[in-house]
PDB file of C-alpha atoms in Angstrom:
ATOM      1  CA  MET Y   1      14.259   9.226  12.806  1.00 73.00           C
ATOM      2  CA  SER Y   2      15.157  12.455  11.141  1.00 84.00           C
ATOM      3  CA  PHE Y   3      13.126  14.871   9.076  1.00 87.00           C
ATOM      4  CA  SER Y   4      15.175  13.697   6.105  1.00 87.00           C
ATOM      5  CA  ASP Y   5      13.977  10.115   6.718  1.00 88.00           C
ATOM      6  CA  TYR Y   6      10.360  11.357   6.658  1.00 90.00           C
ATOM      7  CA  LYS Y   7      10.960  13.210   3.403  1.00 93.00           C
ATOM      8  CA  ARG Y   8      12.486  10.087   1.848  1.00 93.00           C
ATOM      9  CA  MET Y   9       9.561   7.962   3.067  1.00 92.00           C
ATOM     10  CA  ILE Y  10       7.104  10.396   1.469  1.00 93.00           C
ATOM     11  CA  TYR Y  11       9.177  10.352  -1.719  1.00 95.00           C
ATOM     12  CA  PHE Y  12       9.098   6.519  -1.867  1.00 93.00           C
ATOM     13  CA  PHE Y  13       5.379   6.513  -1.074  1.00 92.00           C
ATOM     14  CA  SER Y  14       4.714   8.986  -3.899  1.00 93.00           C
ATOM     15  CA  CYS Y  15       6.765   6.904  -6.334  1.00 94.00           C
ATOM     16  CA  GLY Y  16       5.006   3.724  -5.245  1.00 92.00           C
ATOM     17  CA  ILE Y  17       1.442   4.945  -5.699  1.00 89.00           C
ATOM     18  CA  ALA Y  18       2.311   6.559  -9.048  1.00 92.00           C
ATOM     19  CA  ASP Y  19       4.157   3.458 -10.334  1.00 92.00           C
ATOM     20  CA  LYS Y  20       7.373   5.487 -10.732  1.00 93.00           C
ATOM     21  CA  THR Y  21      10.889   4.168 -10.163  1.00 92.00           C
ATOM     22  CA  PRO Y  22      12.570   6.064  -7.316  1.00 93.00           C
ATOM     23  CA  VAL Y  23      16.206   7.057  -7.128  1.00 92.00           C
ATOM     24  CA  VAL Y  24      17.713   5.140  -4.211  1.00 87.00           C
ATOM     25  CA  LEU Y  25      20.549   6.978  -2.535  1.00 88.00           C
ATOM     26  CA  GLU Y  26      23.804   5.154  -1.922  1.00 86.00           C
ATOM     27  CA  ASN Y  27      23.482   5.636   1.838  1.00 85.00           C
ATOM     28  CA  GLU Y  28      19.693   5.162   1.948  1.00 85.00           C
ATOM     29  CA  ASN Y  29      18.499   4.254   5.438  1.00 83.00           C
ATOM     30  CA  THR Y  30      16.134   1.517   4.289  1.00 82.00           C
ATOM     31  CA  LYS Y  31      15.551   0.282   7.842  1.00 83.00           C
ATOM     32  CA  ALA Y  32      14.321   3.715   8.934  1.00 85.00           C
ATOM     33  CA  LEU Y  33      12.183   3.984   5.798  1.00 87.00           C
ATOM     34  CA  ARG Y  34      10.504   0.647   6.498  1.00 86.00           C
ATOM     35  CA  GLU Y  35       9.853   1.530  10.145  1.00 88.00           C
ATOM     36  CA  LEU Y  36       8.391   4.921   9.253  1.00 91.00           C
ATOM     37  CA  ALA Y  37       6.311   3.436   6.443  1.00 90.00           C
ATOM     38  CA  LYS Y  38       4.931   0.793   8.807  1.00 86.00           C
ATOM     39  CA  GLU Y  39       4.141   3.404  11.489  1.00 88.00           C
ATOM     40  CA  ASN Y  40       2.333   5.554   8.917  1.00 87.00           C
ATOM     41  CA  ASN Y  41       0.414   2.699   7.229  1.00 84.00           C
ATOM     42  CA  VAL Y  42       2.102   3.207   3.858  1.00 88.00           C
ATOM     43  CA  LEU Y  43       4.433   0.200   3.910  1.00 87.00           C
ATOM     44  CA  PRO Y  44       3.108  -1.523   0.764  1.00 88.00           C
ATOM     45  CA  ALA Y  45       3.579   1.577  -1.412  1.00 90.00           C
ATOM     46  CA  VAL Y  46       7.080   2.234  -0.054  1.00 90.00           C
ATOM     47  CA  VAL Y  47       8.109  -1.410  -0.466  1.00 88.00           C
ATOM     48  CA  TYR Y  48       6.655  -1.479  -3.984  1.00 89.00           C
ATOM     49  CA  ALA Y  49       8.715   1.575  -4.957  1.00 91.00           C
ATOM     50  CA  PHE Y  50      11.882   0.103  -3.477  1.00 86.00           C
ATOM     51  CA  LEU Y  51      11.351  -3.221  -5.249  1.00 86.00           C
ATOM     52  CA  LYS Y  52      10.575  -1.434  -8.502  1.00 87.00           C
ATOM     53  CA  GLU Y  53      14.001   0.200  -8.361  1.00 84.00           C
ATOM     54  CA  LYS Y  54      15.644  -3.195  -7.781  1.00 81.00           C
ATOM     55  CA  GLN Y  55      13.623  -5.180 -10.350  1.00 80.00           C
ATOM     56  CA  ASN Y  56      16.391  -5.303 -12.975  1.00 74.00           C
ATOM     57  CA  ASP Y  57      19.212  -6.007 -10.525  1.00 76.00           C
ATOM     58  CA  GLU Y  58      19.654  -9.801 -10.433  1.00 73.00           C
ATOM     59  CA  ASN Y  59      22.030  -9.642  -7.457  1.00 71.00           C
ATOM     60  CA  ALA Y  60      19.621  -7.531  -5.439  1.00 68.00           C
ATOM     61  CA  LEU Y  61      16.746  -9.917  -6.103  1.00 61.00           C
ATOM     62  CA  LYS Y  62      18.737 -12.728  -4.467  1.00 71.00           C
ATOM     63  CA  ASP Y  63      19.322 -10.631  -1.325  1.00 72.00           C
ATOM     64  CA  GLU Y  64      17.431 -11.858   1.774  1.00 75.00           C
ATOM     65  CA  ASN Y  65      16.313  -8.308   2.632  1.00 75.00           C
ATOM     66  CA  ILE Y  66      14.721  -7.983  -0.802  1.00 76.00           C
ATOM     67  CA  LYS Y  67      13.033 -11.365  -0.372  1.00 80.00           C
ATOM     68  CA  ASP Y  68      11.647 -10.151   2.964  1.00 82.00           C
ATOM     69  CA  LEU Y  69      10.313  -7.018   1.253  1.00 79.00           C
ATOM     70  CA  GLN Y  70       8.663  -9.154  -1.413  1.00 81.00           C
ATOM     71  CA  LYS Y  71       6.998 -11.256   1.301  1.00 85.00           C
ATOM     72  CA  GLU Y  72       5.748  -8.112   3.065  1.00 81.00           C
ATOM     73  CA  LEU Y  73       4.302  -6.762  -0.171  1.00 81.00           C
ATOM     74  CA  PHE Y  74       2.633 -10.100  -0.959  1.00 85.00           C
ATOM     75  CA  ALA Y  75       1.135 -10.296   2.554  1.00 85.00           C
ATOM     76  CA  ALA Y  76      -0.234  -6.760   2.237  1.00 80.00           C
ATOM     77  CA  ALA Y  77      -1.747  -7.563  -1.151  1.00 81.00           C
ATOM     78  CA  MET Y  78      -3.383 -10.723   0.212  1.00 86.00           C
ATOM     79  CA  HIS Y  79      -4.791  -8.803   3.184  1.00 83.00           C
ATOM     80  CA  GLU Y  80      -6.219  -6.115   0.893  1.00 80.00           C
ATOM     81  CA  THR Y  81      -7.725  -8.707  -1.464  1.00 83.00           C
ATOM     82  CA  LYS Y  82      -9.471 -10.458   1.440  1.00 88.00           C
ATOM     83  CA  ARG Y  83     -10.691  -7.129   2.847  1.00 83.00           C
ATOM     84  CA  ARG Y  84     -12.130  -6.061  -0.522  1.00 83.00           C
ATOM     85  CA  TYR Y  85     -13.870  -9.437  -0.862  1.00 90.00           C
ATOM     86  CA  GLU Y  86     -15.528  -8.938   2.540  1.00 90.00           C
ATOM     87  CA  ILE Y  87     -16.601  -5.397   1.587  1.00 87.00           C
ATOM     88  CA  LYS Y  88     -18.154  -6.726  -1.613  1.00 90.00           C
ATOM     89  CA  LYS Y  89     -20.132  -9.302   0.393  1.00 94.00           C
ATOM     90  CA  VAL Y  90     -21.498  -6.544   2.643  1.00 92.00           C
ATOM     91  CA  LEU Y  91     -22.441  -4.326  -0.303  1.00 91.00           C
ATOM     92  CA  ASP Y  92     -24.051  -7.291  -2.082  1.00 94.00           C
ATOM     93  CA  ALA Y  93     -26.129  -7.989   1.045  1.00 94.00           C
ATOM     94  CA  PHE Y  94     -27.409  -4.406   0.969  1.00 92.00           C
ATOM     95  CA  LYS Y  95     -28.211  -4.773  -2.723  1.00 91.00           C
ATOM     96  CA  ASP Y  96     -30.022  -8.090  -2.173  1.00 94.00           C
ATOM     97  CA  ALA Y  97     -32.129  -6.379   0.518  1.00 92.00           C
ATOM     98  CA  ASN Y  98     -32.938  -3.542  -1.921  1.00 91.00           C
ATOM     99  CA  GLU Y  99     -31.100  -1.100   0.329  1.00 90.00           C
ATOM    100  CA  GLU Y 100     -28.738   1.563  -0.936  1.00 89.00           C
ATOM    101  CA  ALA Y 101     -25.185   1.757   0.373  1.00 90.00           C
ATOM    102  CA  CYS Y 102     -21.896   3.278  -0.725  1.00 84.00           C
ATOM    103  CA  ILE Y 103     -18.285   3.317   0.394  1.00 80.00           C
ATOM    104  CA  LEU Y 104     -16.963   6.574   1.773  1.00 77.00           C
ATOM    105  CA  LYS Y 105     -13.541   8.149   2.178  1.00 64.00           C
ATOM    106  CA  GLY Y 106     -10.482   5.915   2.215  1.00 65.00           C
ATOM    107  CA  ASP Y 107     -11.578   2.979   0.129  1.00 60.00           C
ATOM    108  CA  SER Y 108     -12.627   5.246  -2.689  1.00 60.00           C
ATOM    109  CA  LEU Y 109      -9.191   6.890  -2.496  1.00 64.00           C
ATOM    110  CA  SER Y 110      -7.542   3.571  -3.338  1.00 65.00           C
ATOM    111  CA  GLU Y 111      -8.616   4.173  -6.922  1.00 65.00           C
ATOM    112  CA  LEU Y 112      -5.917   6.865  -7.064  1.00 67.00           C
ATOM    113  CA  TYR Y 113      -3.176   4.286  -6.511  1.00 70.00           C
ATOM    114  CA  CYS Y 114      -1.558   2.487  -9.454  1.00 64.00           C
ATOM    115  CA  LYS Y 115      -2.351  -0.769  -7.631  1.00 69.00           C
ATOM    116  CA  ASN Y 116      -5.217  -0.859  -5.123  1.00 63.00           C
ATOM    117  CA  ALA Y 117      -3.396  -3.266  -2.818  1.00 64.00           C
ATOM    118  CA  LEU Y 118      -0.751  -0.622  -2.088  1.00 69.00           C
ATOM    119  CA  ARG Y 119      -3.223   1.267   0.092  1.00 70.00           C
ATOM    120  CA  MET Y 120      -3.439  -0.091   3.620  1.00 67.00           C
ATOM    121  CA  SER Y 121      -6.693   0.399   5.441  1.00 70.00           C
ATOM    122  CA  GLY Y 122      -7.777  -0.371   8.935  1.00 70.00           C
ATOM    123  CA  ASP Y 123     -11.473   0.120   8.410  1.00 73.00           C
ATOM    124  CA  THR Y 124     -14.143   0.784   5.816  1.00 79.00           C
ATOM    125  CA  ASP Y 125     -16.787   3.473   6.045  1.00 79.00           C
ATOM    126  CA  ILE Y 126     -20.083   2.472   4.476  1.00 84.00           C
ATOM    127  CA  TYR Y 127     -22.999   4.883   4.273  1.00 83.00           C
ATOM    128  CA  ALA Y 128     -26.420   3.280   4.045  1.00 86.00           C
ATOM    129  CA  GLY Y 129     -29.856   4.765   3.988  1.00 78.00           C
ATOM    130  CA  GLU Y 130     -32.618   6.253   1.946  1.00 73.00           C
ATOM    131  CA  ASN Y 131     -30.900   9.522   1.027  1.00 66.00           C
ATOM    132  CA  ILE Y 132     -27.777   8.310  -0.727  1.00 64.00           C
TER     133      ILE Y 132
END
């Protein structure tokens, strides 16, 4: 992977989280972009940006690679939905026990994304205690 591939991945990520349509280069190395995005846990945002650019191209939407991207984005969204449901159950349990708790760091950052499911997360930091 080249530095240029990293720059393009960051560009697609930025477009994805801001709900902007990227400019796809004619010789875009989409395979490298997907690999880098997966390695850096930003695949949903990069895929979303790429699909956004292709959304009005009927021929592209029939392409198997595009269908694979759509499946990846759907799987990421389902994973994030399930994860958020589990977090809510934990926070509700704290509330039911009259204990204070709040989410820290990453999960609160997802509010900066145009679509929460575009942010991949491996864990959730919850702070609980008397001094919240």
